[in-house]
CSV table of C-alpha atoms in Angstrom, one decimal:
chain,number,residue,atom,x,y,z
A,157,MET,CA,0.0,0.0,0.0
A,158,ARG,CA,2.9,2.4,0.8
A,159,GLN,CA,4.4,1.7,-2.6
A,160,VAL,CA,1.1,2.5,-4.3
A,161,LEU,CA,0.8,5.8,-2.4
A,162,ASP,CA,4.4,6.8,-3.3
A,163,VAL,CA,3.8,6.1,-6.9
A,164,LEU,CA,0.6,8.1,-7.0
A,165,GLN,CA,2.3,11.0,-5.1
A,166,ASP,CA,5.1,11.2,-7.6
A,167,SER,CA,2.9,10.7,-10.7
A,168,THR,CA,2.9,13.4,-13.4
A,169,ILE,CA,-0.4,12.4,-14.9
A,170,ALA,CA,-2.1,15.3,-13.2
A,171,SER,CA,-0.5,18.5,-11.8
A,172,LYS,CA,-0.6,18.6,-8.1
A,173,ILE,CA,-0.9,22.4,-8.0
A,174,GLY,CA,-3.7,22.4,-10.6
A,175,LYS,CA,-5.6,19.7,-8.6
A,176,ASP,CA,-5.3,21.8,-5.4
A,177,ASN,CA,-6.5,24.9,-7.1
A,178,ARG,CA,-9.4,23.1,-8.7
A,179,SER,CA,-10.5,21.5,-5.4
A,180,ARG,CA,-10.1,24.8,-3.7
A,181,PHE,CA,-12.3,26.5,-6.3
A,182,TRP,CA,-15.1,24.0,-6.0
A,183,GLY,CA,-14.9,24.1,-2.2
A,184,VAL,CA,-15.3,27.9,-2.2
A,185,TYR,CA,-18.1,27.5,-4.7
A,186,ARG,CA,-19.9,25.0,-2.4
A,187,ARG,CA,-19.7,27.4,0.5
A,188,VAL,CA,-21.0,30.4,-1.5
A,189,ALA,CA,-23.7,28.3,-3.1
A,190,GLU,CA,-24.9,27.0,0.3
A,191,GLU,CA,-25.1,30.5,1.7
A,192,HIS,CA,-27.0,31.8,-1.4
A,193,ASP,CA,-29.4,28.8,-1.5
A,194,GLY,CA,-30.1,29.0,2.2
A,195,GLU,CA,-31.3,32.6,1.9
A,196,PHE,CA,-33.1,31.9,-1.4
A,197,LEU,CA,-35.0,28.9,0.0
A,198,GLU,CA,-35.8,30.6,3.3
A,199,ARG,CA,-37.1,33.7,1.6
A,200,TYR,CA,-39.4,31.9,-0.9
A,201,THR,CA,-40.5,29.3,1.6
A,202,THR,CA,-41.6,32.1,3.9
A,203,ASP,CA,-43.4,33.9,1.0
A,204,MET,CA,-45.3,30.7,0.0
A,205,ASP,CA,-46.3,30.1,3.7
A,206,ILE,CA,-47.7,33.6,3.9
A,207,VAL,CA,-49.6,33.2,0.7
A,208,LEU,CA,-51.1,29.9,1.9
A,209,ILE,CA,-52.2,31.3,5.3
A,210,PHE,CA,-53.6,34.5,3.9
A,211,SER,CA,-55.4,32.9,1.0
A,212,GLY,CA,-57.0,30.4,3.4
A,213,LEU,CA,-58.3,33.1,5.7
A,214,PHE,CA,-59.4,35.3,2.8
A,215,SER,CA,-61.1,32.4,1.0
A,216,ALA,CA,-63.2,31.8,4.2
A,217,VAL,CA,-64.2,35.5,4.3
A,218,SER,CA,-65.1,35.5,0.6
A,219,THR,CA,-67.1,32.3,0.9
A,220,SER,CA,-69.1,33.8,3.9
A,221,PHE,CA,-69.8,36.8,1.8
A,222,ILE,CA,-71.0,34.7,-1.2
A,223,VAL,CA,-73.2,32.7,1.1
A,224,ALA,CA,-74.8,35.9,2.5
A,225,MET,CA,-75.5,37.1,-1.0
A,226,GLU,CA,-77.0,33.8,-2.3
A,227,SER,CA,-80.5,35.1,-1.3
A,228,ASN,CA,-80.2,37.8,-3.9
A,229,LEU,CA,-80.0,35.2,-6.7
A,230,SER,CA,-83.3,33.4,-5.8
A,231,PRO,CA,-86.8,34.7,-5.2
A,232,ASP,CA,-88.0,35.4,-1.7
A,233,PRO,CA,-90.4,32.7,-0.6
A,234,SER,CA,-92.3,35.3,1.5
A,235,ASP,CA,-93.3,37.1,-1.7
A,236,THR,CA,-95.2,34.0,-3.0
A,237,THR,CA,-96.8,33.5,0.4
A,238,ASN,CA,-98.0,37.1,0.5
A,239,ALA,CA,-99.3,36.9,-3.0
A,240,LEU,CA,-101.4,33.8,-2.2
A,241,LEU,CA,-102.7,35.3,1.0
A,242,LYS,CA,-103.7,38.5,-0.9
A,243,GLN,CA,-105.5,36.3,-3.5
A,244,LEU,CA,-107.4,34.4,-0.7
A,245,VAL,CA,-108.5,37.7,0.9
A,246,GLN,CA,-109.8,38.9,-2.5
A,247,ILE,CA,-111.7,35.6,-2.9
A,248,GLY,CA,-113.1,35.9,0.6
A,249,LEU,CA,-114.3,39.4,-0.2
A,250,GLY,CA,-116.0,38.2,-3.3
A,251,ASN,CA,-113.6,40.1,-5.7
A,252,LEU,CA,-113.1,37.1,-8.0
A,253,ALA,CA,-112.0,39.3,-10.9
A,254,GLN,CA,-109.2,40.8,-8.9
A,255,ALA,CA,-108.2,37.4,-7.5
A,256,GLY,CA,-107.9,35.8,-10.9
A,257,PRO,CA,-108.6,32.3,-12.1
A,258,THR,CA,-105.2,30.8,-11.2
A,259,PRO,CA,-102.9,31.0,-8.2
A,260,LYS,CA,-100.3,33.8,-8.4
A,261,GLU,CA,-96.7,32.7,-8.6
A,262,PRO,CA,-94.3,35.7,-8.4
A,263,ALA,CA,-91.3,33.4,-8.5
A,264,SER,CA,-92.1,32.4,-12.1
A,265,THR,CA,-91.6,36.0,-13.3
A,266,TRP,CA,-88.7,36.9,-10.9
A,267,SER,CA,-85.1,37.4,-12.2
A,268,PRO,CA,-82.1,38.8,-10.4
A,269,SER,CA,-81.0,42.3,-11.2
A,270,GLU,CA,-78.0,43.0,-13.5
A,271,LEU,CA,-76.2,44.7,-10.6
A,272,THR,CA,-76.5,41.6,-8.4
A,273,LEU,CA,-75.1,39.4,-11.2
A,274,ARG,CA,-72.2,41.7,-11.8
A,275,ILE,CA,-71.4,41.8,-8.0
A,276,GLN,CA,-71.5,38.0,-7.9
A,277,MET,CA,-69.2,37.8,-10.9
A,278,VAL,CA,-66.6,40.0,-9.2
A,279,VAL,CA,-66.9,38.1,-5.9
A,280,TYR,CA,-66.5,34.7,-7.6
A,281,ALA,CA,-63.5,36.1,-9.6
A,282,SER,CA,-61.9,37.2,-6.3
A,283,LEU,CA,-62.5,33.8,-4.7
A,284,SER,CA,-61.1,32.0,-7.8
A,285,MET,CA,-57.9,34.1,-7.8
A,286,SER,CA,-57.3,33.5,-4.1
A,287,LEU,CA,-57.7,29.8,-4.6
A,288,LEU,CA,-55.4,30.0,-7.7
A,289,ALA,CA,-52.8,31.8,-5.5
A,290,ALA,CA,-53.0,29.0,-2.9
A,291,PHE,CA,-52.6,26.4,-5.6
A,292,GLY,CA,-49.6,28.2,-7.0
A,293,ALA,CA,-48.1,28.5,-3.5
A,294,VAL,CA,-48.4,24.7,-3.0
A,295,LEU,CA,-46.7,24.2,-6.4
A,296,GLY,CA,-44.0,26.7,-5.4
A,297,LYS,CA,-43.2,24.8,-2.2
A,298,GLN,CA,-43.0,21.6,-4.2
A,299,TRP,CA,-40.6,23.3,-6.7
A,300,LEU,CA,-38.4,24.6,-3.9
A,301,GLY,CA,-38.4,21.2,-2.2
A,302,TYR,CA,-37.3,19.6,-5.5
A,303,TYR,CA,-34.5,22.1,-6.0
A,304,LYS,CA,-33.3,21.7,-2.4
A,305,SER,CA,-33.1,17.9,-2.6
A,306,HIS,CA,-31.8,17.5,-6.2
A,307,ARG,CA,-29.5,20.5,-6.7
A,308,TYR,CA,-26.3,18.5,-6.0
A,309,GLY,CA,-27.1,14.9,-6.6
A,310,ARG,CA,-24.2,12.4,-6.3
A,311,GLY,CA,-20.7,12.3,-7.6
A,312,SER,CA,-17.4,14.1,-7.1
A,313,GLN,CA,-17.3,17.7,-5.7
A,314,GLU,CA,-16.8,19.1,-9.2
A,315,GLU,CA,-19.7,17.1,-10.6
A,316,ARG,CA,-22.0,18.2,-7.8
A,317,GLY,CA,-21.0,21.8,-8.3
A,318,LYS,CA,-21.7,21.7,-12.0
A,319,ARG,CA,-25.0,20.0,-11.4
A,320,ARG,CA,-26.0,22.7,-8.9
A,321,GLN,CA,-25.0,25.5,-11.4
A,322,GLU,CA,-27.1,23.8,-14.1
A,323,LYS,CA,-30.1,23.8,-11.8
A,324,PHE,CA,-29.5,27.4,-10.8
A,325,ASP,CA,-29.2,28.5,-14.5
A,326,GLY,CA,-32.5,26.8,-15.1
A,327,LEU,CA,-34.1,29.0,-12.4
A,328,ILE,CA,-33.0,32.1,-14.3
A,329,THR,CA,-33.8,30.8,-17.8
A,330,TRP,CA,-37.3,29.8,-16.9
A,331,TYR,CA,-38.1,33.0,-14.9
A,332,PHE,CA,-38.6,31.1,-11.7
A,333,ASP,CA,-38.5,34.4,-9.7
A,334,ALA,CA,-41.2,36.0,-11.8
A,335,VAL,CA,-43.5,32.9,-11.6
A,336,VAL,CA,-43.2,32.6,-7.9
A,337,GLN,CA,-43.7,36.3,-7.3
A,338,SER,CA,-46.9,36.3,-9.4
A,339,PHE,CA,-48.7,34.3,-6.7
A,340,PRO,CA,-48.8,37.1,-4.1
A,341,VAL,CA,-49.8,39.4,-7.0
A,342,LEU,CA,-52.9,37.2,-7.6
A,343,LEU,CA,-53.8,37.5,-4.0
A,344,GLN,CA,-53.5,41.2,-4.1
A,345,ILE,CA,-55.7,41.4,-7.1
A,346,SER,CA,-58.2,39.1,-5.4
A,347,LEU,CA,-58.3,41.5,-2.4
A,348,LEU,CA,-58.9,44.5,-4.7
A,349,LEU,CA,-61.8,42.7,-6.4
A,350,PHE,CA,-63.3,41.8,-3.1
A,351,GLY,CA,-63.2,45.4,-1.9
A,352,ILE,CA,-64.9,46.5,-5.2
A,353,ALA,CA,-67.7,43.9,-4.8
A,354,LEU,CA,-68.2,44.7,-1.1
A,355,GLY,CA,-68.5,48.4,-1.8
A,356,ALA,CA,-70.9,47.9,-4.7
A,357,ASN,CA,-73.1,45.6,-2.7
A,358,MET,CA,-73.2,48.0,0.2
A,359,TRP,CA,-73.8,50.9,-2.1
A,360,TYR,CA,-76.9,49.1,-3.3
A,361,GLU,CA,-78.2,48.8,0.3
A,362,HIS,CA,-76.7,51.6,2.4
A,363,PRO,CA,-74.7,54.3,0.4
A,364,SER,CA,-73.5,56.0,3.5
A,365,ILE,CA,-71.8,52.9,4.8
A,366,ALA,CA,-70.5,52.1,1.3
A,367,TRP,CA,-68.5,55.4,1.3
A,368,VAL,CA,-66.3,54.0,4.1
A,369,ILE,CA,-65.6,50.8,2.2
A,370,ILE,CA,-65.0,52.6,-1.1
A,371,SER,CA,-62.7,55.2,0.5
A,372,THR,CA,-60.6,52.5,2.2
A,373,THR,CA,-60.3,50.5,-1.0
A,374,VAL,CA,-59.3,53.6,-3.0
A,375,PHE,CA,-56.8,54.7,-0.5
A,376,GLY,CA,-55.2,51.2,-0.3
A,377,PHE,CA,-55.1,51.0,-4.1
A,378,LEU,CA,-53.5,54.4,-4.5
A,379,PHE,CA,-51.0,53.7,-1.7
A,380,PHE,CA,-50.0,50.4,-3.3
A,381,SER,CA,-49.7,52.0,-6.8
A,382,LEU,CA,-47.5,54.8,-5.5
A,383,THR,CA,-45.1,52.4,-3.8
A,384,VAL,CA,-44.9,50.2,-7.0
A,385,MET,CA,-44.2,53.3,-9.1
A,386,ALA,CA,-41.5,54.4,-6.7
A,387,CYS,CA,-39.9,51.0,-6.9
A,388,LEU,CA,-40.0,51.2,-10.7
A,389,ILE,CA,-38.4,54.6,-10.7
A,390,SER,CA,-35.7,53.8,-8.2
A,391,PRO,CA,-34.4,50.3,-7.7
A,392,ALA,CA,-33.0,51.4,-4.3
A,393,CYS,CA,-36.5,52.1,-3.0
A,394,PRO,CA,-37.2,50.1,0.1
A,395,PHE,CA,-40.8,49.4,-0.7
A,396,GLN,CA,-40.1,46.5,-3.0
A,397,THR,CA,-43.1,44.2,-3.7
A,398,PRO,CA,-43.7,41.1,-5.9
A,399,MET,CA,-45.7,43.4,-8.2
A,400,SER,CA,-42.8,45.8,-8.7
A,401,THR,CA,-40.5,42.8,-9.4
A,402,VAL,CA,-42.8,41.4,-12.0
A,403,LEU,CA,-43.4,44.8,-13.7
A,404,ARG,CA,-39.7,45.4,-13.8
A,405,MET,CA,-39.1,42.1,-15.6
A,406,MET,CA,-42.0,42.8,-18.0
A,407,ARG,CA,-40.6,46.3,-18.6
A,408,MET,CA,-37.3,44.7,-19.7
A,409,ASP,CA,-39.1,42.4,-22.1
A,410,SER,CA,-41.3,45.2,-23.4
A,411,LYS,CA,-38.3,47.3,-24.5
A,412,ILE,CA,-37.3,44.5,-26.9
A,413,ILE,CA,-40.9,44.3,-28.3
A,414,LEU,CA,-41.2,48.1,-28.6
A,415,SER,CA,-37.8,48.3,-30.4
A,416,ILE,CA,-39.2,45.8,-32.9
A,417,LEU,CA,-42.3,47.9,-33.3
A,418,VAL,CA,-40.3,51.0,-33.9
A,419,VAL,CA,-38.2,49.3,-36.6
A,420,ILE,CA,-41.4,48.2,-38.3
A,421,SER,CA,-42.9,51.7,-38.0
A,422,LYS,CA,-39.8,53.2,-39.6
A,423,SER,CA,-39.9,50.7,-42.4
A,424,THR,CA,-43.5,51.6,-43.2
A,425,SER,CA,-43.3,55.3,-42.6
A,426,GLN,CA,-42.0,56.1,-46.1
A,427,GLU,CA,-44.7,54.1,-47.8
A,428,SER,CA,-47.4,55.8,-45.6
A,429,CYS,CA,-46.0,59.2,-46.4
A,430,ALA,CA,-46.0,58.5,-50.1
A,431,ARG,CA,-49.5,57.2,-49.9
A,432,CYS,CA,-50.6,60.4,-48.2
A,433,LEU,CA,-49.1,62.5,-50.9
A,434,ASN,CA,-51.0,60.7,-53.6
A,435,GLN,CA,-54.4,61.4,-51.8
A,436,PRO,CA,-56.6,64.5,-52.1
A,437,PRO,CA,-55.8,67.4,-49.7
A,438,GLY,CA,-58.7,66.7,-47.3
A,439,ILE,CA,-58.0,63.0,-47.0
A,440,ARG,CA,-54.2,63.7,-47.0
A,441,SER,CA,-54.3,65.8,-43.9
A,442,GLY,CA,-56.3,63.2,-41.9
A,443,SER,CA,-54.0,60.4,-43.0
A,444,GLN,CA,-50.9,62.4,-42.1
A,445,ARG,CA,-52.3,63.2,-38.6
A,446,GLN,CA,-53.0,59.5,-38.0
A,447,TRP,CA,-49.5,58.5,-39.2
A,448,MET,CA,-47.9,61.2,-37.0
A,449,VAL,CA,-49.9,60.2,-33.9
A,450,ARG,CA,-49.0,56.5,-34.4
A,451,HIS,CA,-45.3,57.4,-34.9
A,452,VAL,CA,-45.1,59.7,-31.9
A,453,PHE,CA,-46.9,57.1,-29.7
A,454,LEU,CA,-44.4,54.4,-30.6
A,455,HIS,CA,-41.5,56.7,-29.8
A,456,MET,CA,-43.0,57.7,-26.5
A,457,LEU,CA,-43.4,54.0,-25.5
A,458,MET,CA,-39.8,53.4,-26.6
A,459,PHE,CA,-38.4,56.0,-24.4
């Protein structure tokens, strides 16, 4: 055994210095990756837990509100009872003409109001988005668990480091951050829709109380919008939210799309201008204005 070790130590097949540097590099990479992944997994796991807890509580509140509004979608049984009693009174008084030959059924001609249907649509949309956010949070926890358990695999230190880097590159390539951050955004949209439905329903019953709900909803929406705009203007703003992160990523992609639109607009501008010159003066002025408005609009979006 000692002879084998001496032969391997004096071997020139692989450079000893190069082997030490390579091992040192992957050792440092492992420590940095562990630190980054620990913060990454803890942050997103906490976010998914918050989404699950809040969506569960909010879904219970939305369901209670829907149950309370179910009576507005069906006729009131007391209306039928009152109509039949009125008809019996008319018969007892001898007013057969006013009583009618057949029993009255107000439920057969009853239909819910359009406002009630719209409020129900908004409430069900709010409940659906909260459930979708909860479903996404469950998927996000599964994705995080898979990444945590399969990021290294087995093999040498170099092979495990390369496999982990491949998994991490996949997170960036497939916009994992934007997808996971969209689940809290769905929950926020659900909360906004619920506030709109609650205010509209209360406005239909008691407008004075509805003003409190509408004012609170508008204030919350404006405050949230201002914080998102501040984050888009200044990346150093401390009021970072999932919405600002998603919008910042969409803004980067939109610049590429808008640049393509500007190139197309420039390529067709000469043809549009020549077509305008060949038209009568009245039509020419209108076509020129439309072309100028479209061209200026694209440049404003670009910048």
